[in-house]
PDB file of C-alpha atoms in Angstrom:
ATOM      1  CA  MET G1389       5.780   1.021  -9.972  1.00  0.00           C
ATOM      2  CA  ALA G1390       6.069   3.440  -7.419  1.00  0.00           C
ATOM      3  CA  ARG G1391       5.443   2.420  -3.753  1.00  0.00           C
ATOM      4  CA  PRO G1392       2.333   3.565  -1.676  1.00  0.00           C
ATOM      5  CA  VAL G1393       2.338   7.051  -0.399  1.00  0.00           C
ATOM      6  CA  ARG G1394      -0.028   6.378   2.356  1.00  0.00           C
ATOM      7  CA  PRO G1395       2.149   5.848   5.699  1.00  0.00           C
ATOM      8  CA  TYR G1396       2.212   2.019   6.992  1.00  0.00           C
ATOM      9  CA  ARG G1397       5.371   2.547   9.423  1.00  0.00           C
ATOM     10  CA  SER G1398       3.421   0.886  12.322  1.00  0.00           C
ATOM     11  CA  VAL G1399       0.998  -1.552  11.767  1.00  0.00           C
ATOM     12  CA  LEU G1400      -0.376  -2.838  15.244  1.00  0.00           C
ATOM     13  CA  TYR G1401      -2.118  -6.024  15.756  1.00  0.00           C
ATOM     14  CA  ILE G1402      -5.169  -5.981  18.095  1.00  0.00           C
ATOM     15  CA  PRO G1403      -7.202  -9.159  19.185  1.00  0.00           C
ATOM     16  CA  ALA G1404     -10.738  -8.417  18.224  1.00  0.00           C
ATOM     17  CA  SER G1405     -11.851 -10.041  21.446  1.00  0.00           C
ATOM     18  CA  LYS G1406     -10.256  -7.868  23.875  1.00  0.00           C
ATOM     19  CA  GLU G1407     -12.368  -4.802  24.470  1.00  0.00           C
ATOM     20  CA  ARG G1408      -9.987  -2.832  26.429  1.00  0.00           C
ATOM     21  CA  ALA G1409      -7.567  -3.201  23.641  1.00  0.00           C
ATOM     22  CA  LEU G1410     -10.076  -2.067  21.155  1.00  0.00           C
ATOM     23  CA  GLU G1411     -10.780   0.872  22.914  1.00  0.00           C
ATOM     24  CA  LYS G1412      -7.338   1.920  23.621  1.00  0.00           C
ATOM     25  CA  ALA G1413      -6.210   1.456  20.057  1.00  0.00           C
ATOM     26  CA  ARG G1414      -8.230   4.436  19.266  1.00  0.00           C
ATOM     27  CA  THR G1415      -5.726   6.651  20.868  1.00  0.00           C
ATOM     28  CA  LEU G1416      -2.574   5.069  19.711  1.00  0.00           C
ATOM     29  CA  ALA G1417       0.009   6.586  17.320  1.00  0.00           C
ATOM     30  CA  ALA G1418      -0.104   3.603  15.008  1.00  0.00           C
ATOM     31  CA  ASP G1419      -0.412   4.131  11.365  1.00  0.00           C
ATOM     32  CA  ALA G1420      -2.658   1.313  10.879  1.00  0.00           C
ATOM     33  CA  ILE G1421      -4.350  -1.589  12.855  1.00  0.00           C
ATOM     34  CA  ILE G1422      -5.092  -5.062  12.220  1.00  0.00           C
ATOM     35  CA  PHE G1423      -8.117  -6.361  13.917  1.00  0.00           C
ATOM     36  CA  ASP G1424      -7.384  -9.898  14.254  1.00  0.00           C
ATOM     37  CA  LEU G1425     -10.016 -12.298  14.265  1.00  0.00           C
ATOM     38  CA  GLU G1426      -7.668 -15.240  13.429  1.00  0.00           C
ATOM     39  CA  ASP G1427      -4.454 -16.506  15.629  1.00  0.00           C
ATOM     40  CA  ALA G1428      -5.193 -13.925  18.351  1.00  0.00           C
ATOM     41  CA  VAL G1429      -8.779 -15.285  19.354  1.00  0.00           C
ATOM     42  CA  THR G1430      -9.218 -18.648  20.791  1.00  0.00           C
ATOM     43  CA  VAL G1431     -11.959 -21.116  19.230  1.00  0.00           C
ATOM     44  CA  GLU G1432     -14.323 -20.390  21.882  1.00  0.00           C
ATOM     45  CA  GLU G1433     -14.104 -16.680  21.631  1.00  0.00           C
ATOM     46  CA  LYS G1434     -14.542 -16.690  17.825  1.00  0.00           C
ATOM     47  CA  PRO G1435     -18.156 -15.983  17.399  1.00  0.00           C
ATOM     48  CA  ARG G1436     -18.069 -13.419  20.473  1.00  0.00           C
ATOM     49  CA  ALA G1437     -15.004 -11.627  18.916  1.00  0.00           C
ATOM     50  CA  ARG G1438     -16.724 -11.455  15.520  1.00  0.00           C
ATOM     51  CA  ALA G1439     -19.826  -9.622  16.842  1.00  0.00           C
ATOM     52  CA  LEU G1440     -17.463  -7.319  19.160  1.00  0.00           C
ATOM     53  CA  LEU G1441     -15.574  -6.536  16.266  1.00  0.00           C
ATOM     54  CA  VAL G1442     -18.569  -5.567  13.937  1.00  0.00           C
ATOM     55  CA  GLU G1443     -20.261  -3.517  16.887  1.00  0.00           C
ATOM     56  CA  THR G1444     -16.793  -1.731  17.305  1.00  0.00           C
ATOM     57  CA  LEU G1445     -16.083  -0.869  13.863  1.00  0.00           C
ATOM     58  CA  THR G1446     -19.707   0.241  13.396  1.00  0.00           C
ATOM     59  CA  GLU G1447     -19.016   2.875  16.185  1.00  0.00           C
ATOM     60  CA  GLY G1448     -15.727   4.110  14.644  1.00  0.00           C
ATOM     61  CA  GLY G1449     -13.390   6.494  16.015  1.00  0.00           C
ATOM     62  CA  TYR G1450     -10.289   4.614  14.559  1.00  0.00           C
ATOM     63  CA  ALA G1451      -9.616   7.337  11.514  1.00  0.00           C
ATOM     64  CA  PRO G1452      -7.388   8.363  10.176  1.00  0.00           C
ATOM     65  CA  ARG G1453      -5.647   5.172  10.784  1.00  0.00           C
ATOM     66  CA  ALA G1454      -5.754   2.222   7.959  1.00  0.00           C
ATOM     67  CA  GLN G1455      -8.043  -0.322   9.307  1.00  0.00           C
ATOM     68  CA  LEU G1456      -7.582  -4.247   8.394  1.00  0.00           C
ATOM     69  CA  VAL G1457      -9.532  -6.915   9.500  1.00  0.00           C
ATOM     70  CA  ARG G1458      -7.814 -10.446   9.515  1.00  0.00           C
ATOM     71  CA  ILE G1459     -10.328 -13.002   9.346  1.00  0.00           C
ATOM     72  CA  ASN G1460     -10.116 -16.630   9.348  1.00  0.00           C
ATOM     73  CA  GLY G1461      -9.215 -18.760   6.545  1.00  0.00           C
ATOM     74  CA  MET G1462     -11.950 -19.497   4.341  1.00  0.00           C
ATOM     75  CA  GLU G1463     -11.155 -23.095   4.497  1.00  0.00           C
ATOM     76  CA  THR G1464     -11.763 -22.817   8.398  1.00  0.00           C
ATOM     77  CA  GLU G1465     -15.342 -23.176   9.824  1.00  0.00           C
ATOM     78  CA  TRP G1466     -15.424 -19.658  10.783  1.00  0.00           C
ATOM     79  CA  GLY G1467     -14.029 -17.753   7.701  1.00  0.00           C
ATOM     80  CA  GLU G1468     -17.415 -17.716   5.949  1.00  0.00           C
ATOM     81  CA  ALA G1469     -19.325 -16.284   9.001  1.00  0.00           C
ATOM     82  CA  ASP G1470     -16.414 -13.712   9.280  1.00  0.00           C
ATOM     83  CA  LEU G1471     -16.724 -12.463   5.867  1.00  0.00           C
ATOM     84  CA  ALA G1472     -20.190 -12.198   5.843  1.00  0.00           C
ATOM     85  CA  ALA G1473     -20.691 -10.358   8.847  1.00  0.00           C
ATOM     86  CA  LEU G1474     -17.940  -7.895   7.927  1.00  0.00           C
ATOM     87  CA  MET G1475     -19.451  -7.173   4.413  1.00  0.00           C
ATOM     88  CA  GLU G1476     -22.730  -5.946   6.098  1.00  0.00           C
ATOM     89  CA  ILE G1477     -20.362  -2.666   7.333  1.00  0.00           C
ATOM     90  CA  GLY G1478     -18.508  -2.198   4.417  1.00  0.00           C
ATOM     91  CA  PRO G1479     -14.790  -2.595   6.223  1.00  0.00           C
ATOM     92  CA  GLU G1480     -11.931  -0.492   4.875  1.00  0.00           C
ATOM     93  CA  ALA G1481     -10.033  -3.886   4.319  1.00  0.00           C
ATOM     94  CA  ILE G1482      -9.941  -7.452   4.715  1.00  0.00           C
ATOM     95  CA  LEU G1483      -6.561  -9.295   5.310  1.00  0.00           C
ATOM     96  CA  LEU G1484      -6.519 -13.075   4.452  1.00  0.00           C
ATOM     97  CA  PRO G1485      -4.286 -15.568   6.266  1.00  0.00           C
ATOM     98  CA  LYS G1486      -2.038 -17.831   4.660  1.00  0.00           C
ATOM     99  CA  VAL G1487      -2.516 -16.861   0.946  1.00  0.00           C
ATOM    100  CA  GLU G1488      -0.973 -19.053  -1.483  1.00  0.00           C
ATOM    101  CA  SER G1489      -2.803 -17.979  -5.071  1.00  0.00           C
ATOM    102  CA  ALA G1490      -4.598 -15.412  -6.714  1.00  0.00           C
ATOM    103  CA  ALA G1491      -7.694 -17.655  -6.808  1.00  0.00           C
ATOM    104  CA  GLN G1492      -8.026 -17.092  -2.911  1.00  0.00           C
ATOM    105  CA  ILE G1493      -8.143 -13.361  -3.654  1.00  0.00           C
ATOM    106  CA  GLU G1494     -10.216 -13.568  -6.530  1.00  0.00           C
ATOM    107  CA  ALA G1495     -12.932 -15.731  -4.634  1.00  0.00           C
ATOM    108  CA  VAL G1496     -12.879 -13.131  -1.875  1.00  0.00           C
ATOM    109  CA  ALA G1497     -13.185  -9.907  -4.393  1.00  0.00           C
ATOM    110  CA  ALA G1498     -16.077 -11.647  -6.216  1.00  0.00           C
ATOM    111  CA  ARG G1499     -17.863 -11.835  -3.006  1.00  0.00           C
ATOM    112  CA  LEU G1500     -17.022  -8.325  -2.191  1.00  0.00           C
ATOM    113  CA  ASP G1501     -18.134  -7.181  -5.678  1.00  0.00           C
ATOM    114  CA  SER G1502     -21.606  -8.497  -4.805  1.00  0.00           C
ATOM    115  CA  HIS G1503     -22.123  -6.253  -2.096  1.00  0.00           C
ATOM    116  CA  PRO G1504     -22.617  -2.514  -2.417  1.00  0.00           C
ATOM    117  CA  ASP G1505     -21.382  -1.365   0.923  1.00  0.00           C
ATOM    118  CA  CYS G1506     -18.046  -3.245   0.155  1.00  0.00           C
ATOM    119  CA  ARG G1507     -17.359  -1.126  -3.191  1.00  0.00           C
ATOM    120  CA  ASP G1508     -14.180   0.262  -1.710  1.00  0.00           C
ATOM    121  CA  THR G1509     -13.013  -2.596   0.298  1.00  0.00           C
ATOM    122  CA  ALA G1510      -9.465  -3.516  -0.192  1.00  0.00           C
ATOM    123  CA  ILE G1511      -7.719  -6.885   0.354  1.00  0.00           C
ATOM    124  CA  TRP G1512      -4.529  -7.674   2.004  1.00  0.00           C
ATOM    125  CA  ALA G1513      -2.780 -10.922   1.862  1.00  0.00           C
ATOM    126  CA  MET G1514      -0.711 -12.607   4.769  1.00  0.00           C
ATOM    127  CA  MET G1515       2.548 -13.935   2.915  1.00  0.00           C
ATOM    128  CA  GLU G1516       3.378 -16.679   5.237  1.00  0.00           C
ATOM    129  CA  THR G1517       3.695 -19.911   3.583  1.00  0.00           C
ATOM    130  CA  PRO G1518       6.474 -21.246   1.366  1.00  0.00           C
ATOM    131  CA  ARG G1519       4.152 -21.671  -1.695  1.00  0.00           C
ATOM    132  CA  CYS G1520       3.305 -18.021  -1.473  1.00  0.00           C
ATOM    133  CA  LEU G1521       6.891 -17.361  -2.543  1.00  0.00           C
ATOM    134  CA  PHE G1522       6.443 -18.711  -5.897  1.00  0.00           C
ATOM    135  CA  THR G1523       3.135 -17.402  -6.503  1.00  0.00           C
ATOM    136  CA  ALA G1524       3.595 -13.917  -5.099  1.00  0.00           C
ATOM    137  CA  PRO G1525       3.668 -12.103  -8.316  1.00  0.00           C
ATOM    138  CA  GLU G1526       0.043 -13.410  -9.200  1.00  0.00           C
ATOM    139  CA  ILE G1527      -1.209 -12.661  -5.842  1.00  0.00           C
ATOM    140  CA  ALA G1528       0.172  -8.904  -6.157  1.00  0.00           C
ATOM    141  CA  ALA G1529      -1.757  -8.634  -9.488  1.00  0.00           C
ATOM    142  CA  ALA G1530      -5.061 -10.043  -7.999  1.00  0.00           C
ATOM    143  CA  PRO G1531      -8.333  -7.831  -7.892  1.00  0.00           C
ATOM    144  CA  ARG G1532      -8.620  -5.538  -5.011  1.00  0.00           C
ATOM    145  CA  MET G1533      -5.163  -6.141  -3.501  1.00  0.00           C
ATOM    146  CA  ALA G1534      -3.809  -3.347  -1.577  1.00  0.00           C
ATOM    147  CA  GLY G1535      -0.762  -4.867   0.429  1.00  0.00           C
ATOM    148  CA  PHE G1536       1.058  -7.789   1.641  1.00  0.00           C
ATOM    149  CA  VAL G1537       1.975  -8.395   5.391  1.00  0.00           C
ATOM    150  CA  MET G1538       4.736 -10.776   6.039  1.00  0.00           C
ATOM    151  CA  GLY G1539       4.356 -13.628   8.457  1.00  0.00           C
ATOM    152  CA  THR G1540       7.850 -14.197   9.273  1.00  0.00           C
ATOM    153  CA  ASN G1541       7.178 -16.409  12.413  1.00  0.00           C
ATOM    154  CA  ASP G1542       4.880 -18.693  10.239  1.00  0.00           C
ATOM    155  CA  LEU G1543       7.584 -18.845   7.306  1.00  0.00           C
ATOM    156  CA  ALA G1544      10.147 -19.611   9.951  1.00  0.00           C
ATOM    157  CA  LYS G1545       8.397 -22.463  11.031  1.00  0.00           C
ATOM    158  CA  ASP G1546       7.435 -23.623   7.861  1.00  0.00           C
ATOM    159  CA  LEU G1547      10.761 -23.263   6.191  1.00  0.00           C
ATOM    160  CA  GLY G1548      12.640 -24.496   9.287  1.00  0.00           C
ATOM    161  CA  THR G1549      14.812 -21.566   9.670  1.00  0.00           C
ATOM    162  CA  ARG G1550      16.481 -20.553  12.933  1.00  0.00           C
ATOM    163  CA  PHE G1551      16.397 -17.008  14.494  1.00  0.00           C
ATOM    164  CA  ARG G1552      19.331 -14.981  13.609  1.00  0.00           C
ATOM    165  CA  ALA G1553      19.649 -11.071  14.053  1.00  0.00           C
ATOM    166  CA  ASP G1554      20.388 -10.226  10.676  1.00  0.00           C
ATOM    167  CA  ARG G1555      17.496 -12.545   9.397  1.00  0.00           C
ATOM    168  CA  LEU G1556      19.777 -14.014   6.746  1.00  0.00           C
ATOM    169  CA  PRO G1557      17.517 -17.223   6.353  1.00  0.00           C
ATOM    170  CA  GLN G1558      14.776 -15.048   5.681  1.00  0.00           C
ATOM    171  CA  GLN G1559      16.187 -12.536   3.158  1.00  0.00           C
ATOM    172  CA  TRP G1560      14.994 -14.206   0.111  1.00  0.00           C
ATOM    173  CA  ALA G1561      11.426 -14.648   1.326  1.00  0.00           C
ATOM    174  CA  LEU G1562      11.227 -10.869   2.286  1.00  0.00           C
ATOM    175  CA  GLN G1563      12.897  -9.599  -0.727  1.00  0.00           C
ATOM    176  CA  THR G1564      10.595 -11.786  -3.020  1.00  0.00           C
ATOM    177  CA  CYS G1565       7.475 -10.842  -1.656  1.00  0.00           C
ATOM    178  CA  LEU G1566       8.534  -7.043  -1.698  1.00  0.00           C
ATOM    179  CA  ALA G1567       9.546  -7.363  -5.149  1.00  0.00           C
ATOM    180  CA  ALA G1568       6.121  -8.790  -6.156  1.00  0.00           C
ATOM    181  CA  ALA G1569       4.463  -6.008  -4.315  1.00  0.00           C
ATOM    182  CA  ARG G1570       6.519  -3.173  -5.993  1.00  0.00           C
ATOM    183  CA  ALA G1571       6.010  -4.280  -9.255  1.00  0.00           C
ATOM    184  CA  GLU G1572       1.953  -3.717  -8.540  1.00  0.00           C
ATOM    185  CA  GLY G1573       2.618  -0.611  -6.856  1.00  0.00           C
ATOM    186  CA  ILE G1574       1.190  -2.271  -3.468  1.00  0.00           C
ATOM    187  CA  ALA G1575       2.310  -1.927   0.172  1.00  0.00           C
ATOM    188  CA  CYS G1576       4.653  -4.400   2.013  1.00  0.00           C
ATOM    189  CA  VAL G1577       4.887  -4.390   5.540  1.00  0.00           C
ATOM    190  CA  ASP G1578       7.320  -6.565   7.341  1.00  0.00           C
ATOM    191  CA  GLY G1579       6.722  -9.231  10.122  1.00  0.00           C
ATOM    192  CA  VAL G1580       6.716  -8.892  13.916  1.00  0.00           C
ATOM    193  CA  TYR G1581       9.723  -8.709  16.292  1.00  0.00           C
ATOM    194  CA  ASN G1582       8.746 -10.877  19.020  1.00  0.00           C
ATOM    195  CA  ALA G1583      10.843  -9.702  21.783  1.00  0.00           C
ATOM    196  CA  PHE G1584       8.489  -6.458  22.596  1.00  0.00           C
ATOM    197  CA  ARG G1585      10.582  -5.330  25.560  1.00  0.00           C
ATOM    198  CA  ASP G1586      14.067  -5.359  23.389  1.00  0.00           C
ATOM    199  CA  ALA G1587      13.824  -1.817  22.060  1.00  0.00           C
ATOM    200  CA  ASP G1588      17.358  -2.019  20.454  1.00  0.00           C
ATOM    201  CA  GLY G1589      16.669  -5.516  18.724  1.00  0.00           C
ATOM    202  CA  LEU G1590      13.281  -3.789  17.295  1.00  0.00           C
ATOM    203  CA  ARG G1591      15.120  -0.742  16.079  1.00  0.00           C
ATOM    204  CA  ALA G1592      17.804  -2.876  14.346  1.00  0.00           C
ATOM    205  CA  GLU G1593      15.158  -4.936  12.812  1.00  0.00           C
ATOM    206  CA  CYS G1594      13.136  -1.960  11.990  1.00  0.00           C
ATOM    207  CA  GLU G1595      16.075  -0.362  10.241  1.00  0.00           C
ATOM    208  CA  GLN G1596      16.804  -3.569   8.206  1.00  0.00           C
ATOM    209  CA  GLY G1597      13.281  -3.429   7.105  1.00  0.00           C
ATOM    210  CA  ARG G1598      13.407  -0.025   6.006  1.00  0.00           C
ATOM    211  CA  ASP G1599      16.787  -0.523   4.251  1.00  0.00           C
ATOM    212  CA  LEU G1600      14.968  -3.513   2.404  1.00  0.00           C
ATOM    213  CA  GLY G1601      12.592  -1.350   1.165  1.00  0.00           C
ATOM    214  CA  MET G1602       9.554  -2.132   3.386  1.00  0.00           C
ATOM    215  CA  ASP G1603       6.959   0.283   4.171  1.00  0.00           C
ATOM    216  CA  GLY G1604       6.751  -0.490   7.887  1.00  0.00           C
ATOM    217  CA  LYS G1605       6.721  -2.963  10.496  1.00  0.00           C
ATOM    218  CA  THR G1606       3.717  -5.135  12.245  1.00  0.00           C
ATOM    219  CA  VAL G1607       3.851  -4.777  15.827  1.00  0.00           C
ATOM    220  CA  ILE G1608       2.317  -6.732  18.613  1.00  0.00           C
ATOM    221  CA  HIS G1609       2.577  -4.041  21.600  1.00  0.00           C
ATOM    222  CA  PRO G1610       1.998  -0.515  21.846  1.00  0.00           C
ATOM    223  CA  SER G1611       5.316   0.358  23.213  1.00  0.00           C
ATOM    224  CA  GLN G1612       6.670  -0.764  19.728  1.00  0.00           C
ATOM    225  CA  ILE G1613       4.989   1.913  17.820  1.00  0.00           C
ATOM    226  CA  ARG G1614       7.051   4.889  18.426  1.00  0.00           C
ATOM    227  CA  ILE G1615      10.180   3.255  17.300  1.00  0.00           C
ATOM    228  CA  ALA G1616       8.730   1.880  14.166  1.00  0.00           C
ATOM    229  CA  ASN G1617       7.159   5.501  13.372  1.00  0.00           C
ATOM    230  CA  GLU G1618      10.701   6.925  13.914  1.00  0.00           C
ATOM    231  CA  VAL G1619      12.532   4.331  11.658  1.00  0.00           C
ATOM    232  CA  PHE G1620      10.277   4.593   8.710  1.00  0.00           C
ATOM    233  CA  SER G1621       9.923   8.109   8.712  1.00  0.00           C
ATOM    234  CA  PRO G1622      12.656  10.105   6.533  1.00  0.00           C
ATOM    235  CA  THR G1623      14.831  12.061   8.722  1.00  0.00           C
ATOM    236  CA  GLU G1624      15.132  16.077   8.730  1.00  0.00           C
ATOM    237  CA  GLU G1625      18.538  15.661   7.123  1.00  0.00           C
ATOM    238  CA  GLU G1626      17.011  13.115   4.243  1.00  0.00           C
ATOM    239  CA  ILE G1627      14.338  15.429   3.618  1.00  0.00           C
ATOM    240  CA  ALA G1628      16.457  18.642   3.338  1.00  0.00           C
ATOM    241  CA  LEU G1629      18.972  16.583   1.078  1.00  0.00           C
ATOM    242  CA  ALA G1630      15.807  15.575  -1.183  1.00  0.00           C
ATOM    243  CA  GLN G1631      14.637  19.133  -1.605  1.00  0.00           C
ATOM    244  CA  ARG G1632      18.492  20.334  -2.376  1.00  0.00           C
ATOM    245  CA  GLN G1633      18.734  17.240  -5.009  1.00  0.00           C
ATOM    246  CA  ILE G1634      15.375  18.242  -6.713  1.00  0.00           C
ATOM    247  CA  ASP G1635      16.455  22.270  -6.719  1.00  0.00           C
ATOM    248  CA  ALA G1636      19.993  21.462  -8.140  1.00  0.00           C
ATOM    249  CA  TYR G1637      18.531  19.158 -10.780  1.00  0.00           C
ATOM    250  CA  GLU G1638      15.986  21.596 -11.862  1.00  0.00           C
ATOM    251  CA  GLU G1639      18.446  24.373 -12.078  1.00  0.00           C
ATOM    252  CA  ALA G1640      20.731  22.189 -14.092  1.00  0.00           C
ATOM    253  CA  CYS G1641      17.633  21.337 -16.575  1.00  0.00           C
ATOM    254  CA  ARG G1642      17.161  24.973 -17.076  1.00  0.00           C
ATOM    255  CA  GLN G1643      20.606  25.539 -18.116  1.00  0.00           C
ATOM    256  CA  GLY G1644      20.301  22.388 -20.532  1.00  0.00           C
ATOM    257  CA  GLN G1645      22.172  19.681 -18.405  1.00  0.00           C
ATOM    258  CA  ALA G1646      20.847  16.558 -17.498  1.00  0.00           C
ATOM    259  CA  VAL G1647      22.892  15.985 -14.604  1.00  0.00           C
ATOM    260  CA  ALA G1648      23.374  18.089 -11.175  1.00  0.00           C
ATOM    261  CA  VAL G1649      25.900  17.320  -8.514  1.00  0.00           C
ATOM    262  CA  VAL G1650      24.858  17.694  -4.893  1.00  0.00           C
ATOM    263  CA  ASP G1651      27.317  17.217  -2.018  1.00  0.00           C
ATOM    264  CA  GLY G1652      29.969  15.787  -4.586  1.00  0.00           C
ATOM    265  CA  LYS G1653      27.693  13.307  -6.038  1.00  0.00           C
ATOM    266  CA  ILE G1654      25.914  13.005  -9.513  1.00  0.00           C
ATOM    267  CA  VAL G1655      22.026  13.446  -9.225  1.00  0.00           C
ATOM    268  CA  GLU G1656      20.301  12.103 -12.436  1.00  0.00           C
ATOM    269  CA  ASN G1657      16.491  11.569 -13.041  1.00  0.00           C
ATOM    270  CA  LEU G1658      16.337   8.683 -11.040  1.00  0.00           C
ATOM    271  CA  HIS G1659      17.779  10.288  -7.778  1.00  0.00           C
ATOM    272  CA  VAL G1660      15.161  13.094  -8.295  1.00  0.00           C
ATOM    273  CA  ALA G1661      12.412  10.568  -8.339  1.00  0.00           C
ATOM    274  CA  ILE G1662      13.775   8.963  -5.097  1.00  0.00           C
ATOM    275  CA  ALA G1663      13.807  12.692  -3.499  1.00  0.00           C
ATOM    276  CA  ARG G1664      10.345  13.347  -4.645  1.00  0.00           C
ATOM    277  CA  ALA G1665       8.965  10.227  -2.967  1.00  0.00           C
ATOM    278  CA  THR G1666      10.960  11.187   0.133  1.00  0.00           C
ATOM    279  CA  LEU G1667       9.013  14.519   0.231  1.00  0.00           C
ATOM    280  CA  ALA G1668       5.734  12.916  -0.636  1.00  0.00           C
ATOM    281  CA  GLN G1669       6.167  10.399   2.256  1.00  0.00           C
ATOM    282  CA  ALA G1670       7.037  13.017   4.682  1.00  0.00           C
ATOM    283  CA  GLU G1671       4.102  15.127   3.521  1.00  0.00           C
ATOM    284  CA  ALA G1672       1.825  12.104   4.171  1.00  0.00           C
ATOM    285  CA  ILE G1673       3.155  11.316   7.423  1.00  0.00           C
ATOM    286  CA  GLU G1674       2.662  15.088   8.521  1.00  0.00           C
ATOM    287  CA  THR G1675      -0.906  14.996   7.178  1.00  0.00           C
ATOM    288  CA  LEU G1676      -1.756  11.682   9.034  1.00  0.00           C
ATOM    289  CA  SER G1677      -0.280  13.461  12.248  1.00  0.00           C
ATOM    290  CA  LYS G1678      -2.291  16.521  11.853  1.00  0.00           C
ATOM    291  CA  GLN G1679      -5.622  14.438  11.548  1.00  0.00           C
ATOM    292  CA  GLU G1680      -4.665  12.234  14.332  1.00  0.00           C
ATOM    293  CA  ALA G1681      -4.216  15.480  16.595  1.00  0.00           C
ATOM    294  CA  ALA G1682      -7.425  16.959  15.372  1.00  0.00           C
TER     295      ALA G1682
END
């Protein structure tokens, strides 16, 4: 299936307990925001963070950025209260941590189905445990599913892998979840790059994620947004080539041919599909940029 058109080049984590960070996020060029009630909030702060986030999202001001709320796991003492409070404001998306089965998604989807304000609320899944790698296809096909967020730090911890710049120890995990997401036409966003002051390292990891097929990169600091946006955007050269491929193929079809040649390379149906996806992505990014500037 086709990948989502909506841009998710940069997906910024914001601690739901930090008022200044919540306010600043309204002005940042991230394509999406994860308002985090889980790992980024201490146990003592969780009730206050929940109330603050509900108030903040009710005020709004984050559009056109995609807005996901990572709640605490439903098996914890905070998850039920998180979900109940958010259901009252009809959030754009709920991000569930440590998803390992479709049943976890189905249970939350059923709760959302029961509330009229949550008719359009999507569900995203954190893919961050070894078990989820074996159930990814079922999770991707569950009700209301809109995307995967790779939790590469937790995966590394549980798998026992060591850090390598090429991320070879995690390639199977990344590709498994990406393939499951693509099979269902949902988004898949790469994990974070921890060294937020290392611009070169971030760019290299973004390029690797882009080449794997990821839709974008989760980021932990505003300084990482620009690089993620750049890497996951089609270049002017790629856009121009895509248009030339489409034009050449359409001209070949008018002449009764099923194949065209562009820059000495064969262009067939599948290449045209990729080219059209590139142009659609570029158009979506341009539209998002105009909405942010408005």
